[in-house]
Amino acid sequence: AQSVSQHNHHVILSEAASLELGCNYSYGGTVNLFWYVQYPGQHLQLLLKYFSGDPLVKGIKGFEAEFIKSKFSFNLRKPSVQWSDTAEYFCAVNTRDDKIIFGKGTRLHILP
Amino acid sequence: DAGITQSPRHKVTETGTPVTLRCHQTENHRYMYWYRQDPGHGLRLIHYSYGVKDTDKGEVSDGYSVSRSKTEDFLLTLESATSSQTSVYFCAIRGGAGYYEQYFGPGTRLTVT
């Protein structure tokens, strides 16, 4: 069965620090990849997505992610985080069928 | 905003009572999903629908049923609520035009006492 693994459950950073959240998936075929963000008390919002083409994708709010097919990875990055980036981040994969598989999430806490 | 509403937004109910949650969308999407979100588990798919009267089970479907009699409404029913079903429930739709991303509703916080 397909699965998504997020390496860090909880990350604490200071403002202006660089961010990288790890995500690996297990599936050997064609995938669509996503990162979602959930701010406290809110629903999930799509941050960015990868379907094909350039493996470096840019999303909203200065986030980007790189798809490395050989490593089955789709890590999320941001060069300089802000306090407002405090949220939970979910990596997700779709294997071109009806469903999306979500990782368990990474809670990001930014210290002001 | 994907035009998704959920009702109720909050509900407290007693063990053994039936509960129905409603998801309503305004953009005629074919695919609709019900998830539950629990700490440490991320989002887990309960049921989904790929059209009117067409539904399928997800990974945590036991104790839940769904119905979709109209494109715009997808109902989730807990036949006899248990404390283990205390959770936040999210409805989602799948974006069209051949893409697979999903967009989520605001959620329903359900507490079973």
CSV table of C-alpha atoms in Angstrom, one decimal:
chain,number,residue,atom,x,y,z
A,1,ALA,CA,0.0,0.0,0.0
A,2,GLN,CA,1.1,3.5,-0.7
A,3,SER,CA,2.3,5.6,2.2
A,4,VAL,CA,3.7,9.0,3.0
A,5,SER,CA,6.2,9.6,5.7
A,6,GLN,CA,7.0,13.0,7.3
A,7,HIS,CA,10.2,12.8,9.2
A,8,ASN,CA,9.7,15.5,11.7
A,9,HIS,CA,6.6,15.6,14.0
A,10,HIS,CA,7.4,18.9,15.6
A,11,VAL,CA,9.8,21.6,14.5
A,12,ILE,CA,10.7,24.8,16.3
A,13,LEU,CA,12.5,27.6,14.6
A,14,SER,CA,13.2,31.3,15.2
A,15,GLU,CA,12.0,33.9,12.8
A,16,ALA,CA,14.2,34.3,9.7
A,17,ALA,CA,15.6,30.8,10.0
A,18,SER,CA,15.5,28.6,6.9
A,19,LEU,CA,13.0,25.7,6.8
A,20,GLU,CA,13.1,22.3,5.3
A,21,LEU,CA,10.4,19.7,6.0
A,22,GLY,CA,11.1,16.2,4.8
A,23,CYS,CA,8.6,14.0,3.0
A,24,ASN,CA,9.0,10.6,1.5
A,25,TYR,CA,6.5,8.4,-0.2
A,26,SER,CA,6.3,4.7,-1.2
A,27,TYR,CA,5.1,4.2,-4.7
A,28,GLY,CA,7.0,3.3,-7.8
A,29,GLY,CA,4.7,4.7,-10.4
A,30,THR,CA,3.6,8.2,-11.5
A,31,VAL,CA,2.5,10.4,-8.7
A,32,ASN,CA,1.1,13.8,-8.0
A,33,LEU,CA,2.5,15.4,-4.9
A,34,PHE,CA,1.1,18.1,-2.6
A,35,TRP,CA,1.8,20.1,0.5
A,36,TYR,CA,-1.0,21.4,2.5
A,37,VAL,CA,-0.9,23.9,5.4
A,38,GLN,CA,-3.4,24.0,8.3
A,39,TYR,CA,-3.3,27.2,10.5
A,40,PRO,CA,-4.6,26.8,14.0
A,41,GLY,CA,-8.3,26.2,14.1
A,42,GLN,CA,-8.6,26.2,10.3
A,43,HIS,CA,-9.0,23.8,7.5
A,44,LEU,CA,-6.3,22.5,5.2
A,45,GLN,CA,-5.2,24.8,2.4
A,46,LEU,CA,-3.2,23.8,-0.6
A,47,LEU,CA,0.3,25.2,-0.4
A,48,LEU,CA,1.7,23.8,-3.6
A,49,LYS,CA,1.5,20.9,-6.0
A,50,TYR,CA,3.6,18.9,-8.4
A,51,PHE,CA,2.2,17.0,-11.4
A,52,SER,CA,4.9,16.9,-14.0
A,53,GLY,CA,7.7,19.0,-15.5
A,54,ASP,CA,10.1,21.1,-13.5
A,55,PRO,CA,10.7,19.2,-10.3
A,56,LEU,CA,11.1,22.5,-8.3
A,57,VAL,CA,7.7,23.9,-7.7
A,58,LYS,CA,6.9,27.2,-6.1
A,59,GLY,CA,3.8,27.8,-4.0
A,60,ILE,CA,2.2,30.5,-2.1
A,61,LYS,CA,3.7,32.5,0.7
A,62,GLY,CA,7.3,31.9,-0.5
A,63,PHE,CA,7.3,28.2,-0.1
A,64,GLU,CA,8.8,25.8,-2.6
A,65,ALA,CA,9.3,22.1,-2.9
A,66,GLU,CA,11.6,19.8,-4.8
A,67,PHE,CA,10.6,16.5,-6.3
A,68,ILE,CA,13.5,14.0,-6.3
A,69,LYS,CA,12.2,10.9,-8.1
A,70,SER,CA,15.2,8.7,-7.3
A,71,LYS,CA,14.7,9.4,-3.6
A,72,PHE,CA,10.9,9.3,-3.6
A,73,SER,CA,11.1,12.6,-1.8
A,74,PHE,CA,9.2,15.9,-2.0
A,75,ASN,CA,10.7,18.2,0.7
A,76,LEU,CA,9.2,21.6,1.5
A,77,ARG,CA,11.5,24.6,1.9
A,78,LYS,CA,11.3,28.3,2.8
A,79,PRO,CA,14.4,30.5,3.0
A,80,SER,CA,13.2,32.7,5.8
A,81,VAL,CA,10.3,31.8,8.0
A,82,GLN,CA,7.9,34.2,9.7
A,83,TRP,CA,5.9,33.9,12.9
A,84,SER,CA,2.8,33.7,10.7
A,85,ASP,CA,4.1,30.4,9.3
A,86,THR,CA,3.3,28.7,12.6
A,87,ALA,CA,1.0,25.9,11.4
A,88,GLU,CA,0.8,22.2,10.7
A,89,TYR,CA,2.1,21.0,7.4
A,90,PHE,CA,0.9,17.9,5.5
A,91,CYS,CA,2.6,16.2,2.7
A,92,ALA,CA,0.3,14.1,0.4
A,93,VAL,CA,0.5,11.9,-2.6
A,94,ASN,CA,-1.9,10.8,-5.3
A,95,THR,CA,-1.1,7.9,-7.5
A,96,ARG,CA,-3.4,9.0,-10.3
A,97,ASP,CA,-6.5,7.3,-8.8
A,98,ASP,CA,-9.4,8.7,-6.8
A,99,LYS,CA,-7.6,9.1,-3.5
A,100,ILE,CA,-4.9,11.2,-1.8
A,101,ILE,CA,-2.8,9.7,1.0
A,102,PHE,CA,-1.7,12.1,3.6
A,103,GLY,CA,1.3,12.1,5.9
A,104,LYS,CA,0.7,12.5,9.6
A,105,GLY,CA,1.8,16.1,9.6
A,106,THR,CA,4.6,18.3,11.0
A,107,ARG,CA,3.8,20.9,13.5
A,108,LEU,CA,5.9,24.0,12.9
A,109,HIS,CA,6.3,26.6,15.7
A,110,ILE,CA,8.1,29.8,14.9
A,111,LEU,CA,9.5,31.8,17.8
A,112,PRO,CA,9.1,35.6,17.4
B,1,ASP,CA,-12.6,29.3,-1.4
B,2,ALA,CA,-13.9,26.1,-3.1
B,3,GLY,CA,-17.5,26.8,-2.2
B,4,ILE,CA,-17.8,24.1,0.5
B,5,THR,CA,-19.8,24.4,3.6
B,6,GLN,CA,-20.3,21.9,6.4
B,7,SER,CA,-23.0,21.7,9.0
B,8,PRO,CA,-23.2,21.7,11.8
B,9,ARG,CA,-19.8,23.2,12.7
B,10,HIS,CA,-19.9,21.9,16.2
B,11,LYS,CA,-21.9,19.1,17.8
B,12,VAL,CA,-21.9,17.4,21.1
B,13,THR,CA,-23.9,14.1,21.3
B,14,GLU,CA,-24.2,11.1,23.5
B,15,THR,CA,-22.9,7.6,22.9
B,16,GLY,CA,-25.4,5.5,21.0
B,17,THR,CA,-27.2,8.3,19.2
B,18,PRO,CA,-27.2,8.7,15.4
B,19,VAL,CA,-25.5,11.7,14.0
B,20,THR,CA,-25.5,13.1,10.4
B,21,LEU,CA,-23.0,15.6,9.1
B,22,ARG,CA,-23.7,17.5,5.9
B,23,CYS,CA,-21.3,18.7,3.3
B,24,HIS,CA,-22.6,21.1,0.6
B,25,GLN,CA,-20.7,22.3,-2.5
B,26,THR,CA,-21.8,24.9,-5.0
B,27,GLU,CA,-19.5,24.1,-7.9
B,28,ASN,CA,-20.8,20.9,-9.3
B,29,HIS,CA,-17.7,18.8,-8.5
B,30,ARG,CA,-18.0,15.1,-9.1
B,31,TYR,CA,-15.8,13.8,-6.4
B,32,MET,CA,-16.4,14.4,-2.7
B,33,TYR,CA,-14.6,13.0,0.4
B,34,TRP,CA,-15.1,12.7,4.1
B,35,TYR,CA,-12.0,12.6,6.4
B,36,ARG,CA,-11.5,12.6,10.1
B,37,GLN,CA,-8.5,14.3,11.7
B,38,ASP,CA,-7.1,13.1,15.0
B,39,PRO,CA,-3.8,14.1,16.7
B,40,GLY,CA,-1.0,11.9,15.6
B,41,HIS,CA,-3.0,10.4,12.8
B,42,GLY,CA,-3.2,13.1,10.2
B,43,LEU,CA,-6.2,12.9,7.9
B,44,ARG,CA,-7.8,9.5,7.3
B,45,LEU,CA,-10.3,8.9,4.6
B,46,ILE,CA,-13.7,7.6,5.8
B,47,HIS,CA,-15.7,7.4,2.5
B,48,TYR,CA,-15.7,9.1,-0.8
B,49,SER,CA,-18.1,9.6,-3.7
B,50,TYR,CA,-17.5,9.7,-7.4
B,51,GLY,CA,-21.0,10.7,-8.4
B,52,VAL,CA,-24.6,10.7,-7.4
B,53,LYS,CA,-25.3,7.4,-5.6
B,54,ASP,CA,-21.7,6.2,-6.2
B,55,THR,CA,-19.7,5.8,-3.1
B,56,ASP,CA,-16.7,3.8,-1.8
B,57,LYS,CA,-15.0,3.1,1.4
B,58,GLY,CA,-11.8,4.6,2.8
B,59,GLU,CA,-9.4,3.3,5.4
B,60,VAL,CA,-11.6,4.0,8.4
B,61,SER,CA,-15.1,3.3,7.2
B,62,ASP,CA,-16.4,1.1,10.1
B,63,GLY,CA,-19.2,2.7,12.0
B,64,TYR,CA,-19.9,5.3,9.2
B,65,SER,CA,-22.2,5.4,6.2
B,66,VAL,CA,-22.6,8.0,3.5
B,67,SER,CA,-25.2,9.0,1.0
B,68,ARG,CA,-25.2,11.2,-2.0
B,69,SER,CA,-28.6,11.8,-3.6
B,70,LYS,CA,-27.6,15.1,-5.2
B,71,THR,CA,-24.4,16.3,-6.7
B,72,GLU,CA,-24.1,19.2,-4.2
B,73,ASP,CA,-24.7,17.2,-1.0
B,74,PHE,CA,-22.6,14.4,0.6
B,75,LEU,CA,-23.9,13.2,4.0
B,76,LEU,CA,-21.9,11.3,6.6
B,77,THR,CA,-23.9,9.3,9.2
B,78,LEU,CA,-22.7,7.8,12.4
B,79,GLU,CA,-25.3,5.1,13.0
B,80,SER,CA,-24.6,4.8,16.7
B,81,ALA,CA,-22.0,7.3,17.9
B,82,THR,CA,-19.1,6.1,20.1
B,83,SER,CA,-16.5,8.0,22.0
B,84,SER,CA,-13.8,6.9,19.6
B,85,GLN,CA,-15.6,8.9,16.9
B,86,THR,CA,-14.9,12.1,18.7
B,87,SER,CA,-12.9,14.0,16.1
B,88,VAL,CA,-12.8,16.8,13.6
B,89,TYR,CA,-14.5,15.8,10.3
B,90,PHE,CA,-13.5,17.5,7.1
B,91,CYS,CA,-15.3,17.3,3.7
B,92,ALA,CA,-13.3,17.8,0.6
B,93,ILE,CA,-13.9,18.1,-3.2
B,94,ARG,CA,-11.5,17.2,-5.9
B,95,GLY,CA,-10.5,19.9,-8.4
B,96,GLY,CA,-11.6,19.4,-11.9
B,97,ALA,CA,-9.8,19.6,-15.3
B,98,GLY,CA,-7.8,16.4,-14.8
B,99,TYR,CA,-6.1,17.5,-11.6
B,100,TYR,CA,-6.2,15.6,-8.4
B,101,GLU,CA,-5.8,18.1,-5.7
B,102,GLN,CA,-8.5,18.4,-3.1
B,103,TYR,CA,-10.0,21.4,-1.4
B,104,PHE,CA,-11.4,21.3,2.1
B,105,GLY,CA,-14.4,22.6,3.9
B,106,PRO,CA,-14.2,24.3,7.3
B,107,GLY,CA,-14.7,21.2,9.3
B,108,THR,CA,-17.1,19.9,11.9
B,109,ARG,CA,-15.9,19.3,15.5
B,110,LEU,CA,-17.9,16.3,16.9
B,111,THR,CA,-17.7,15.3,20.6
B,112,VAL,CA,-19.3,12.1,21.7
B,113,THR,CA,-19.8,11.9,25.5
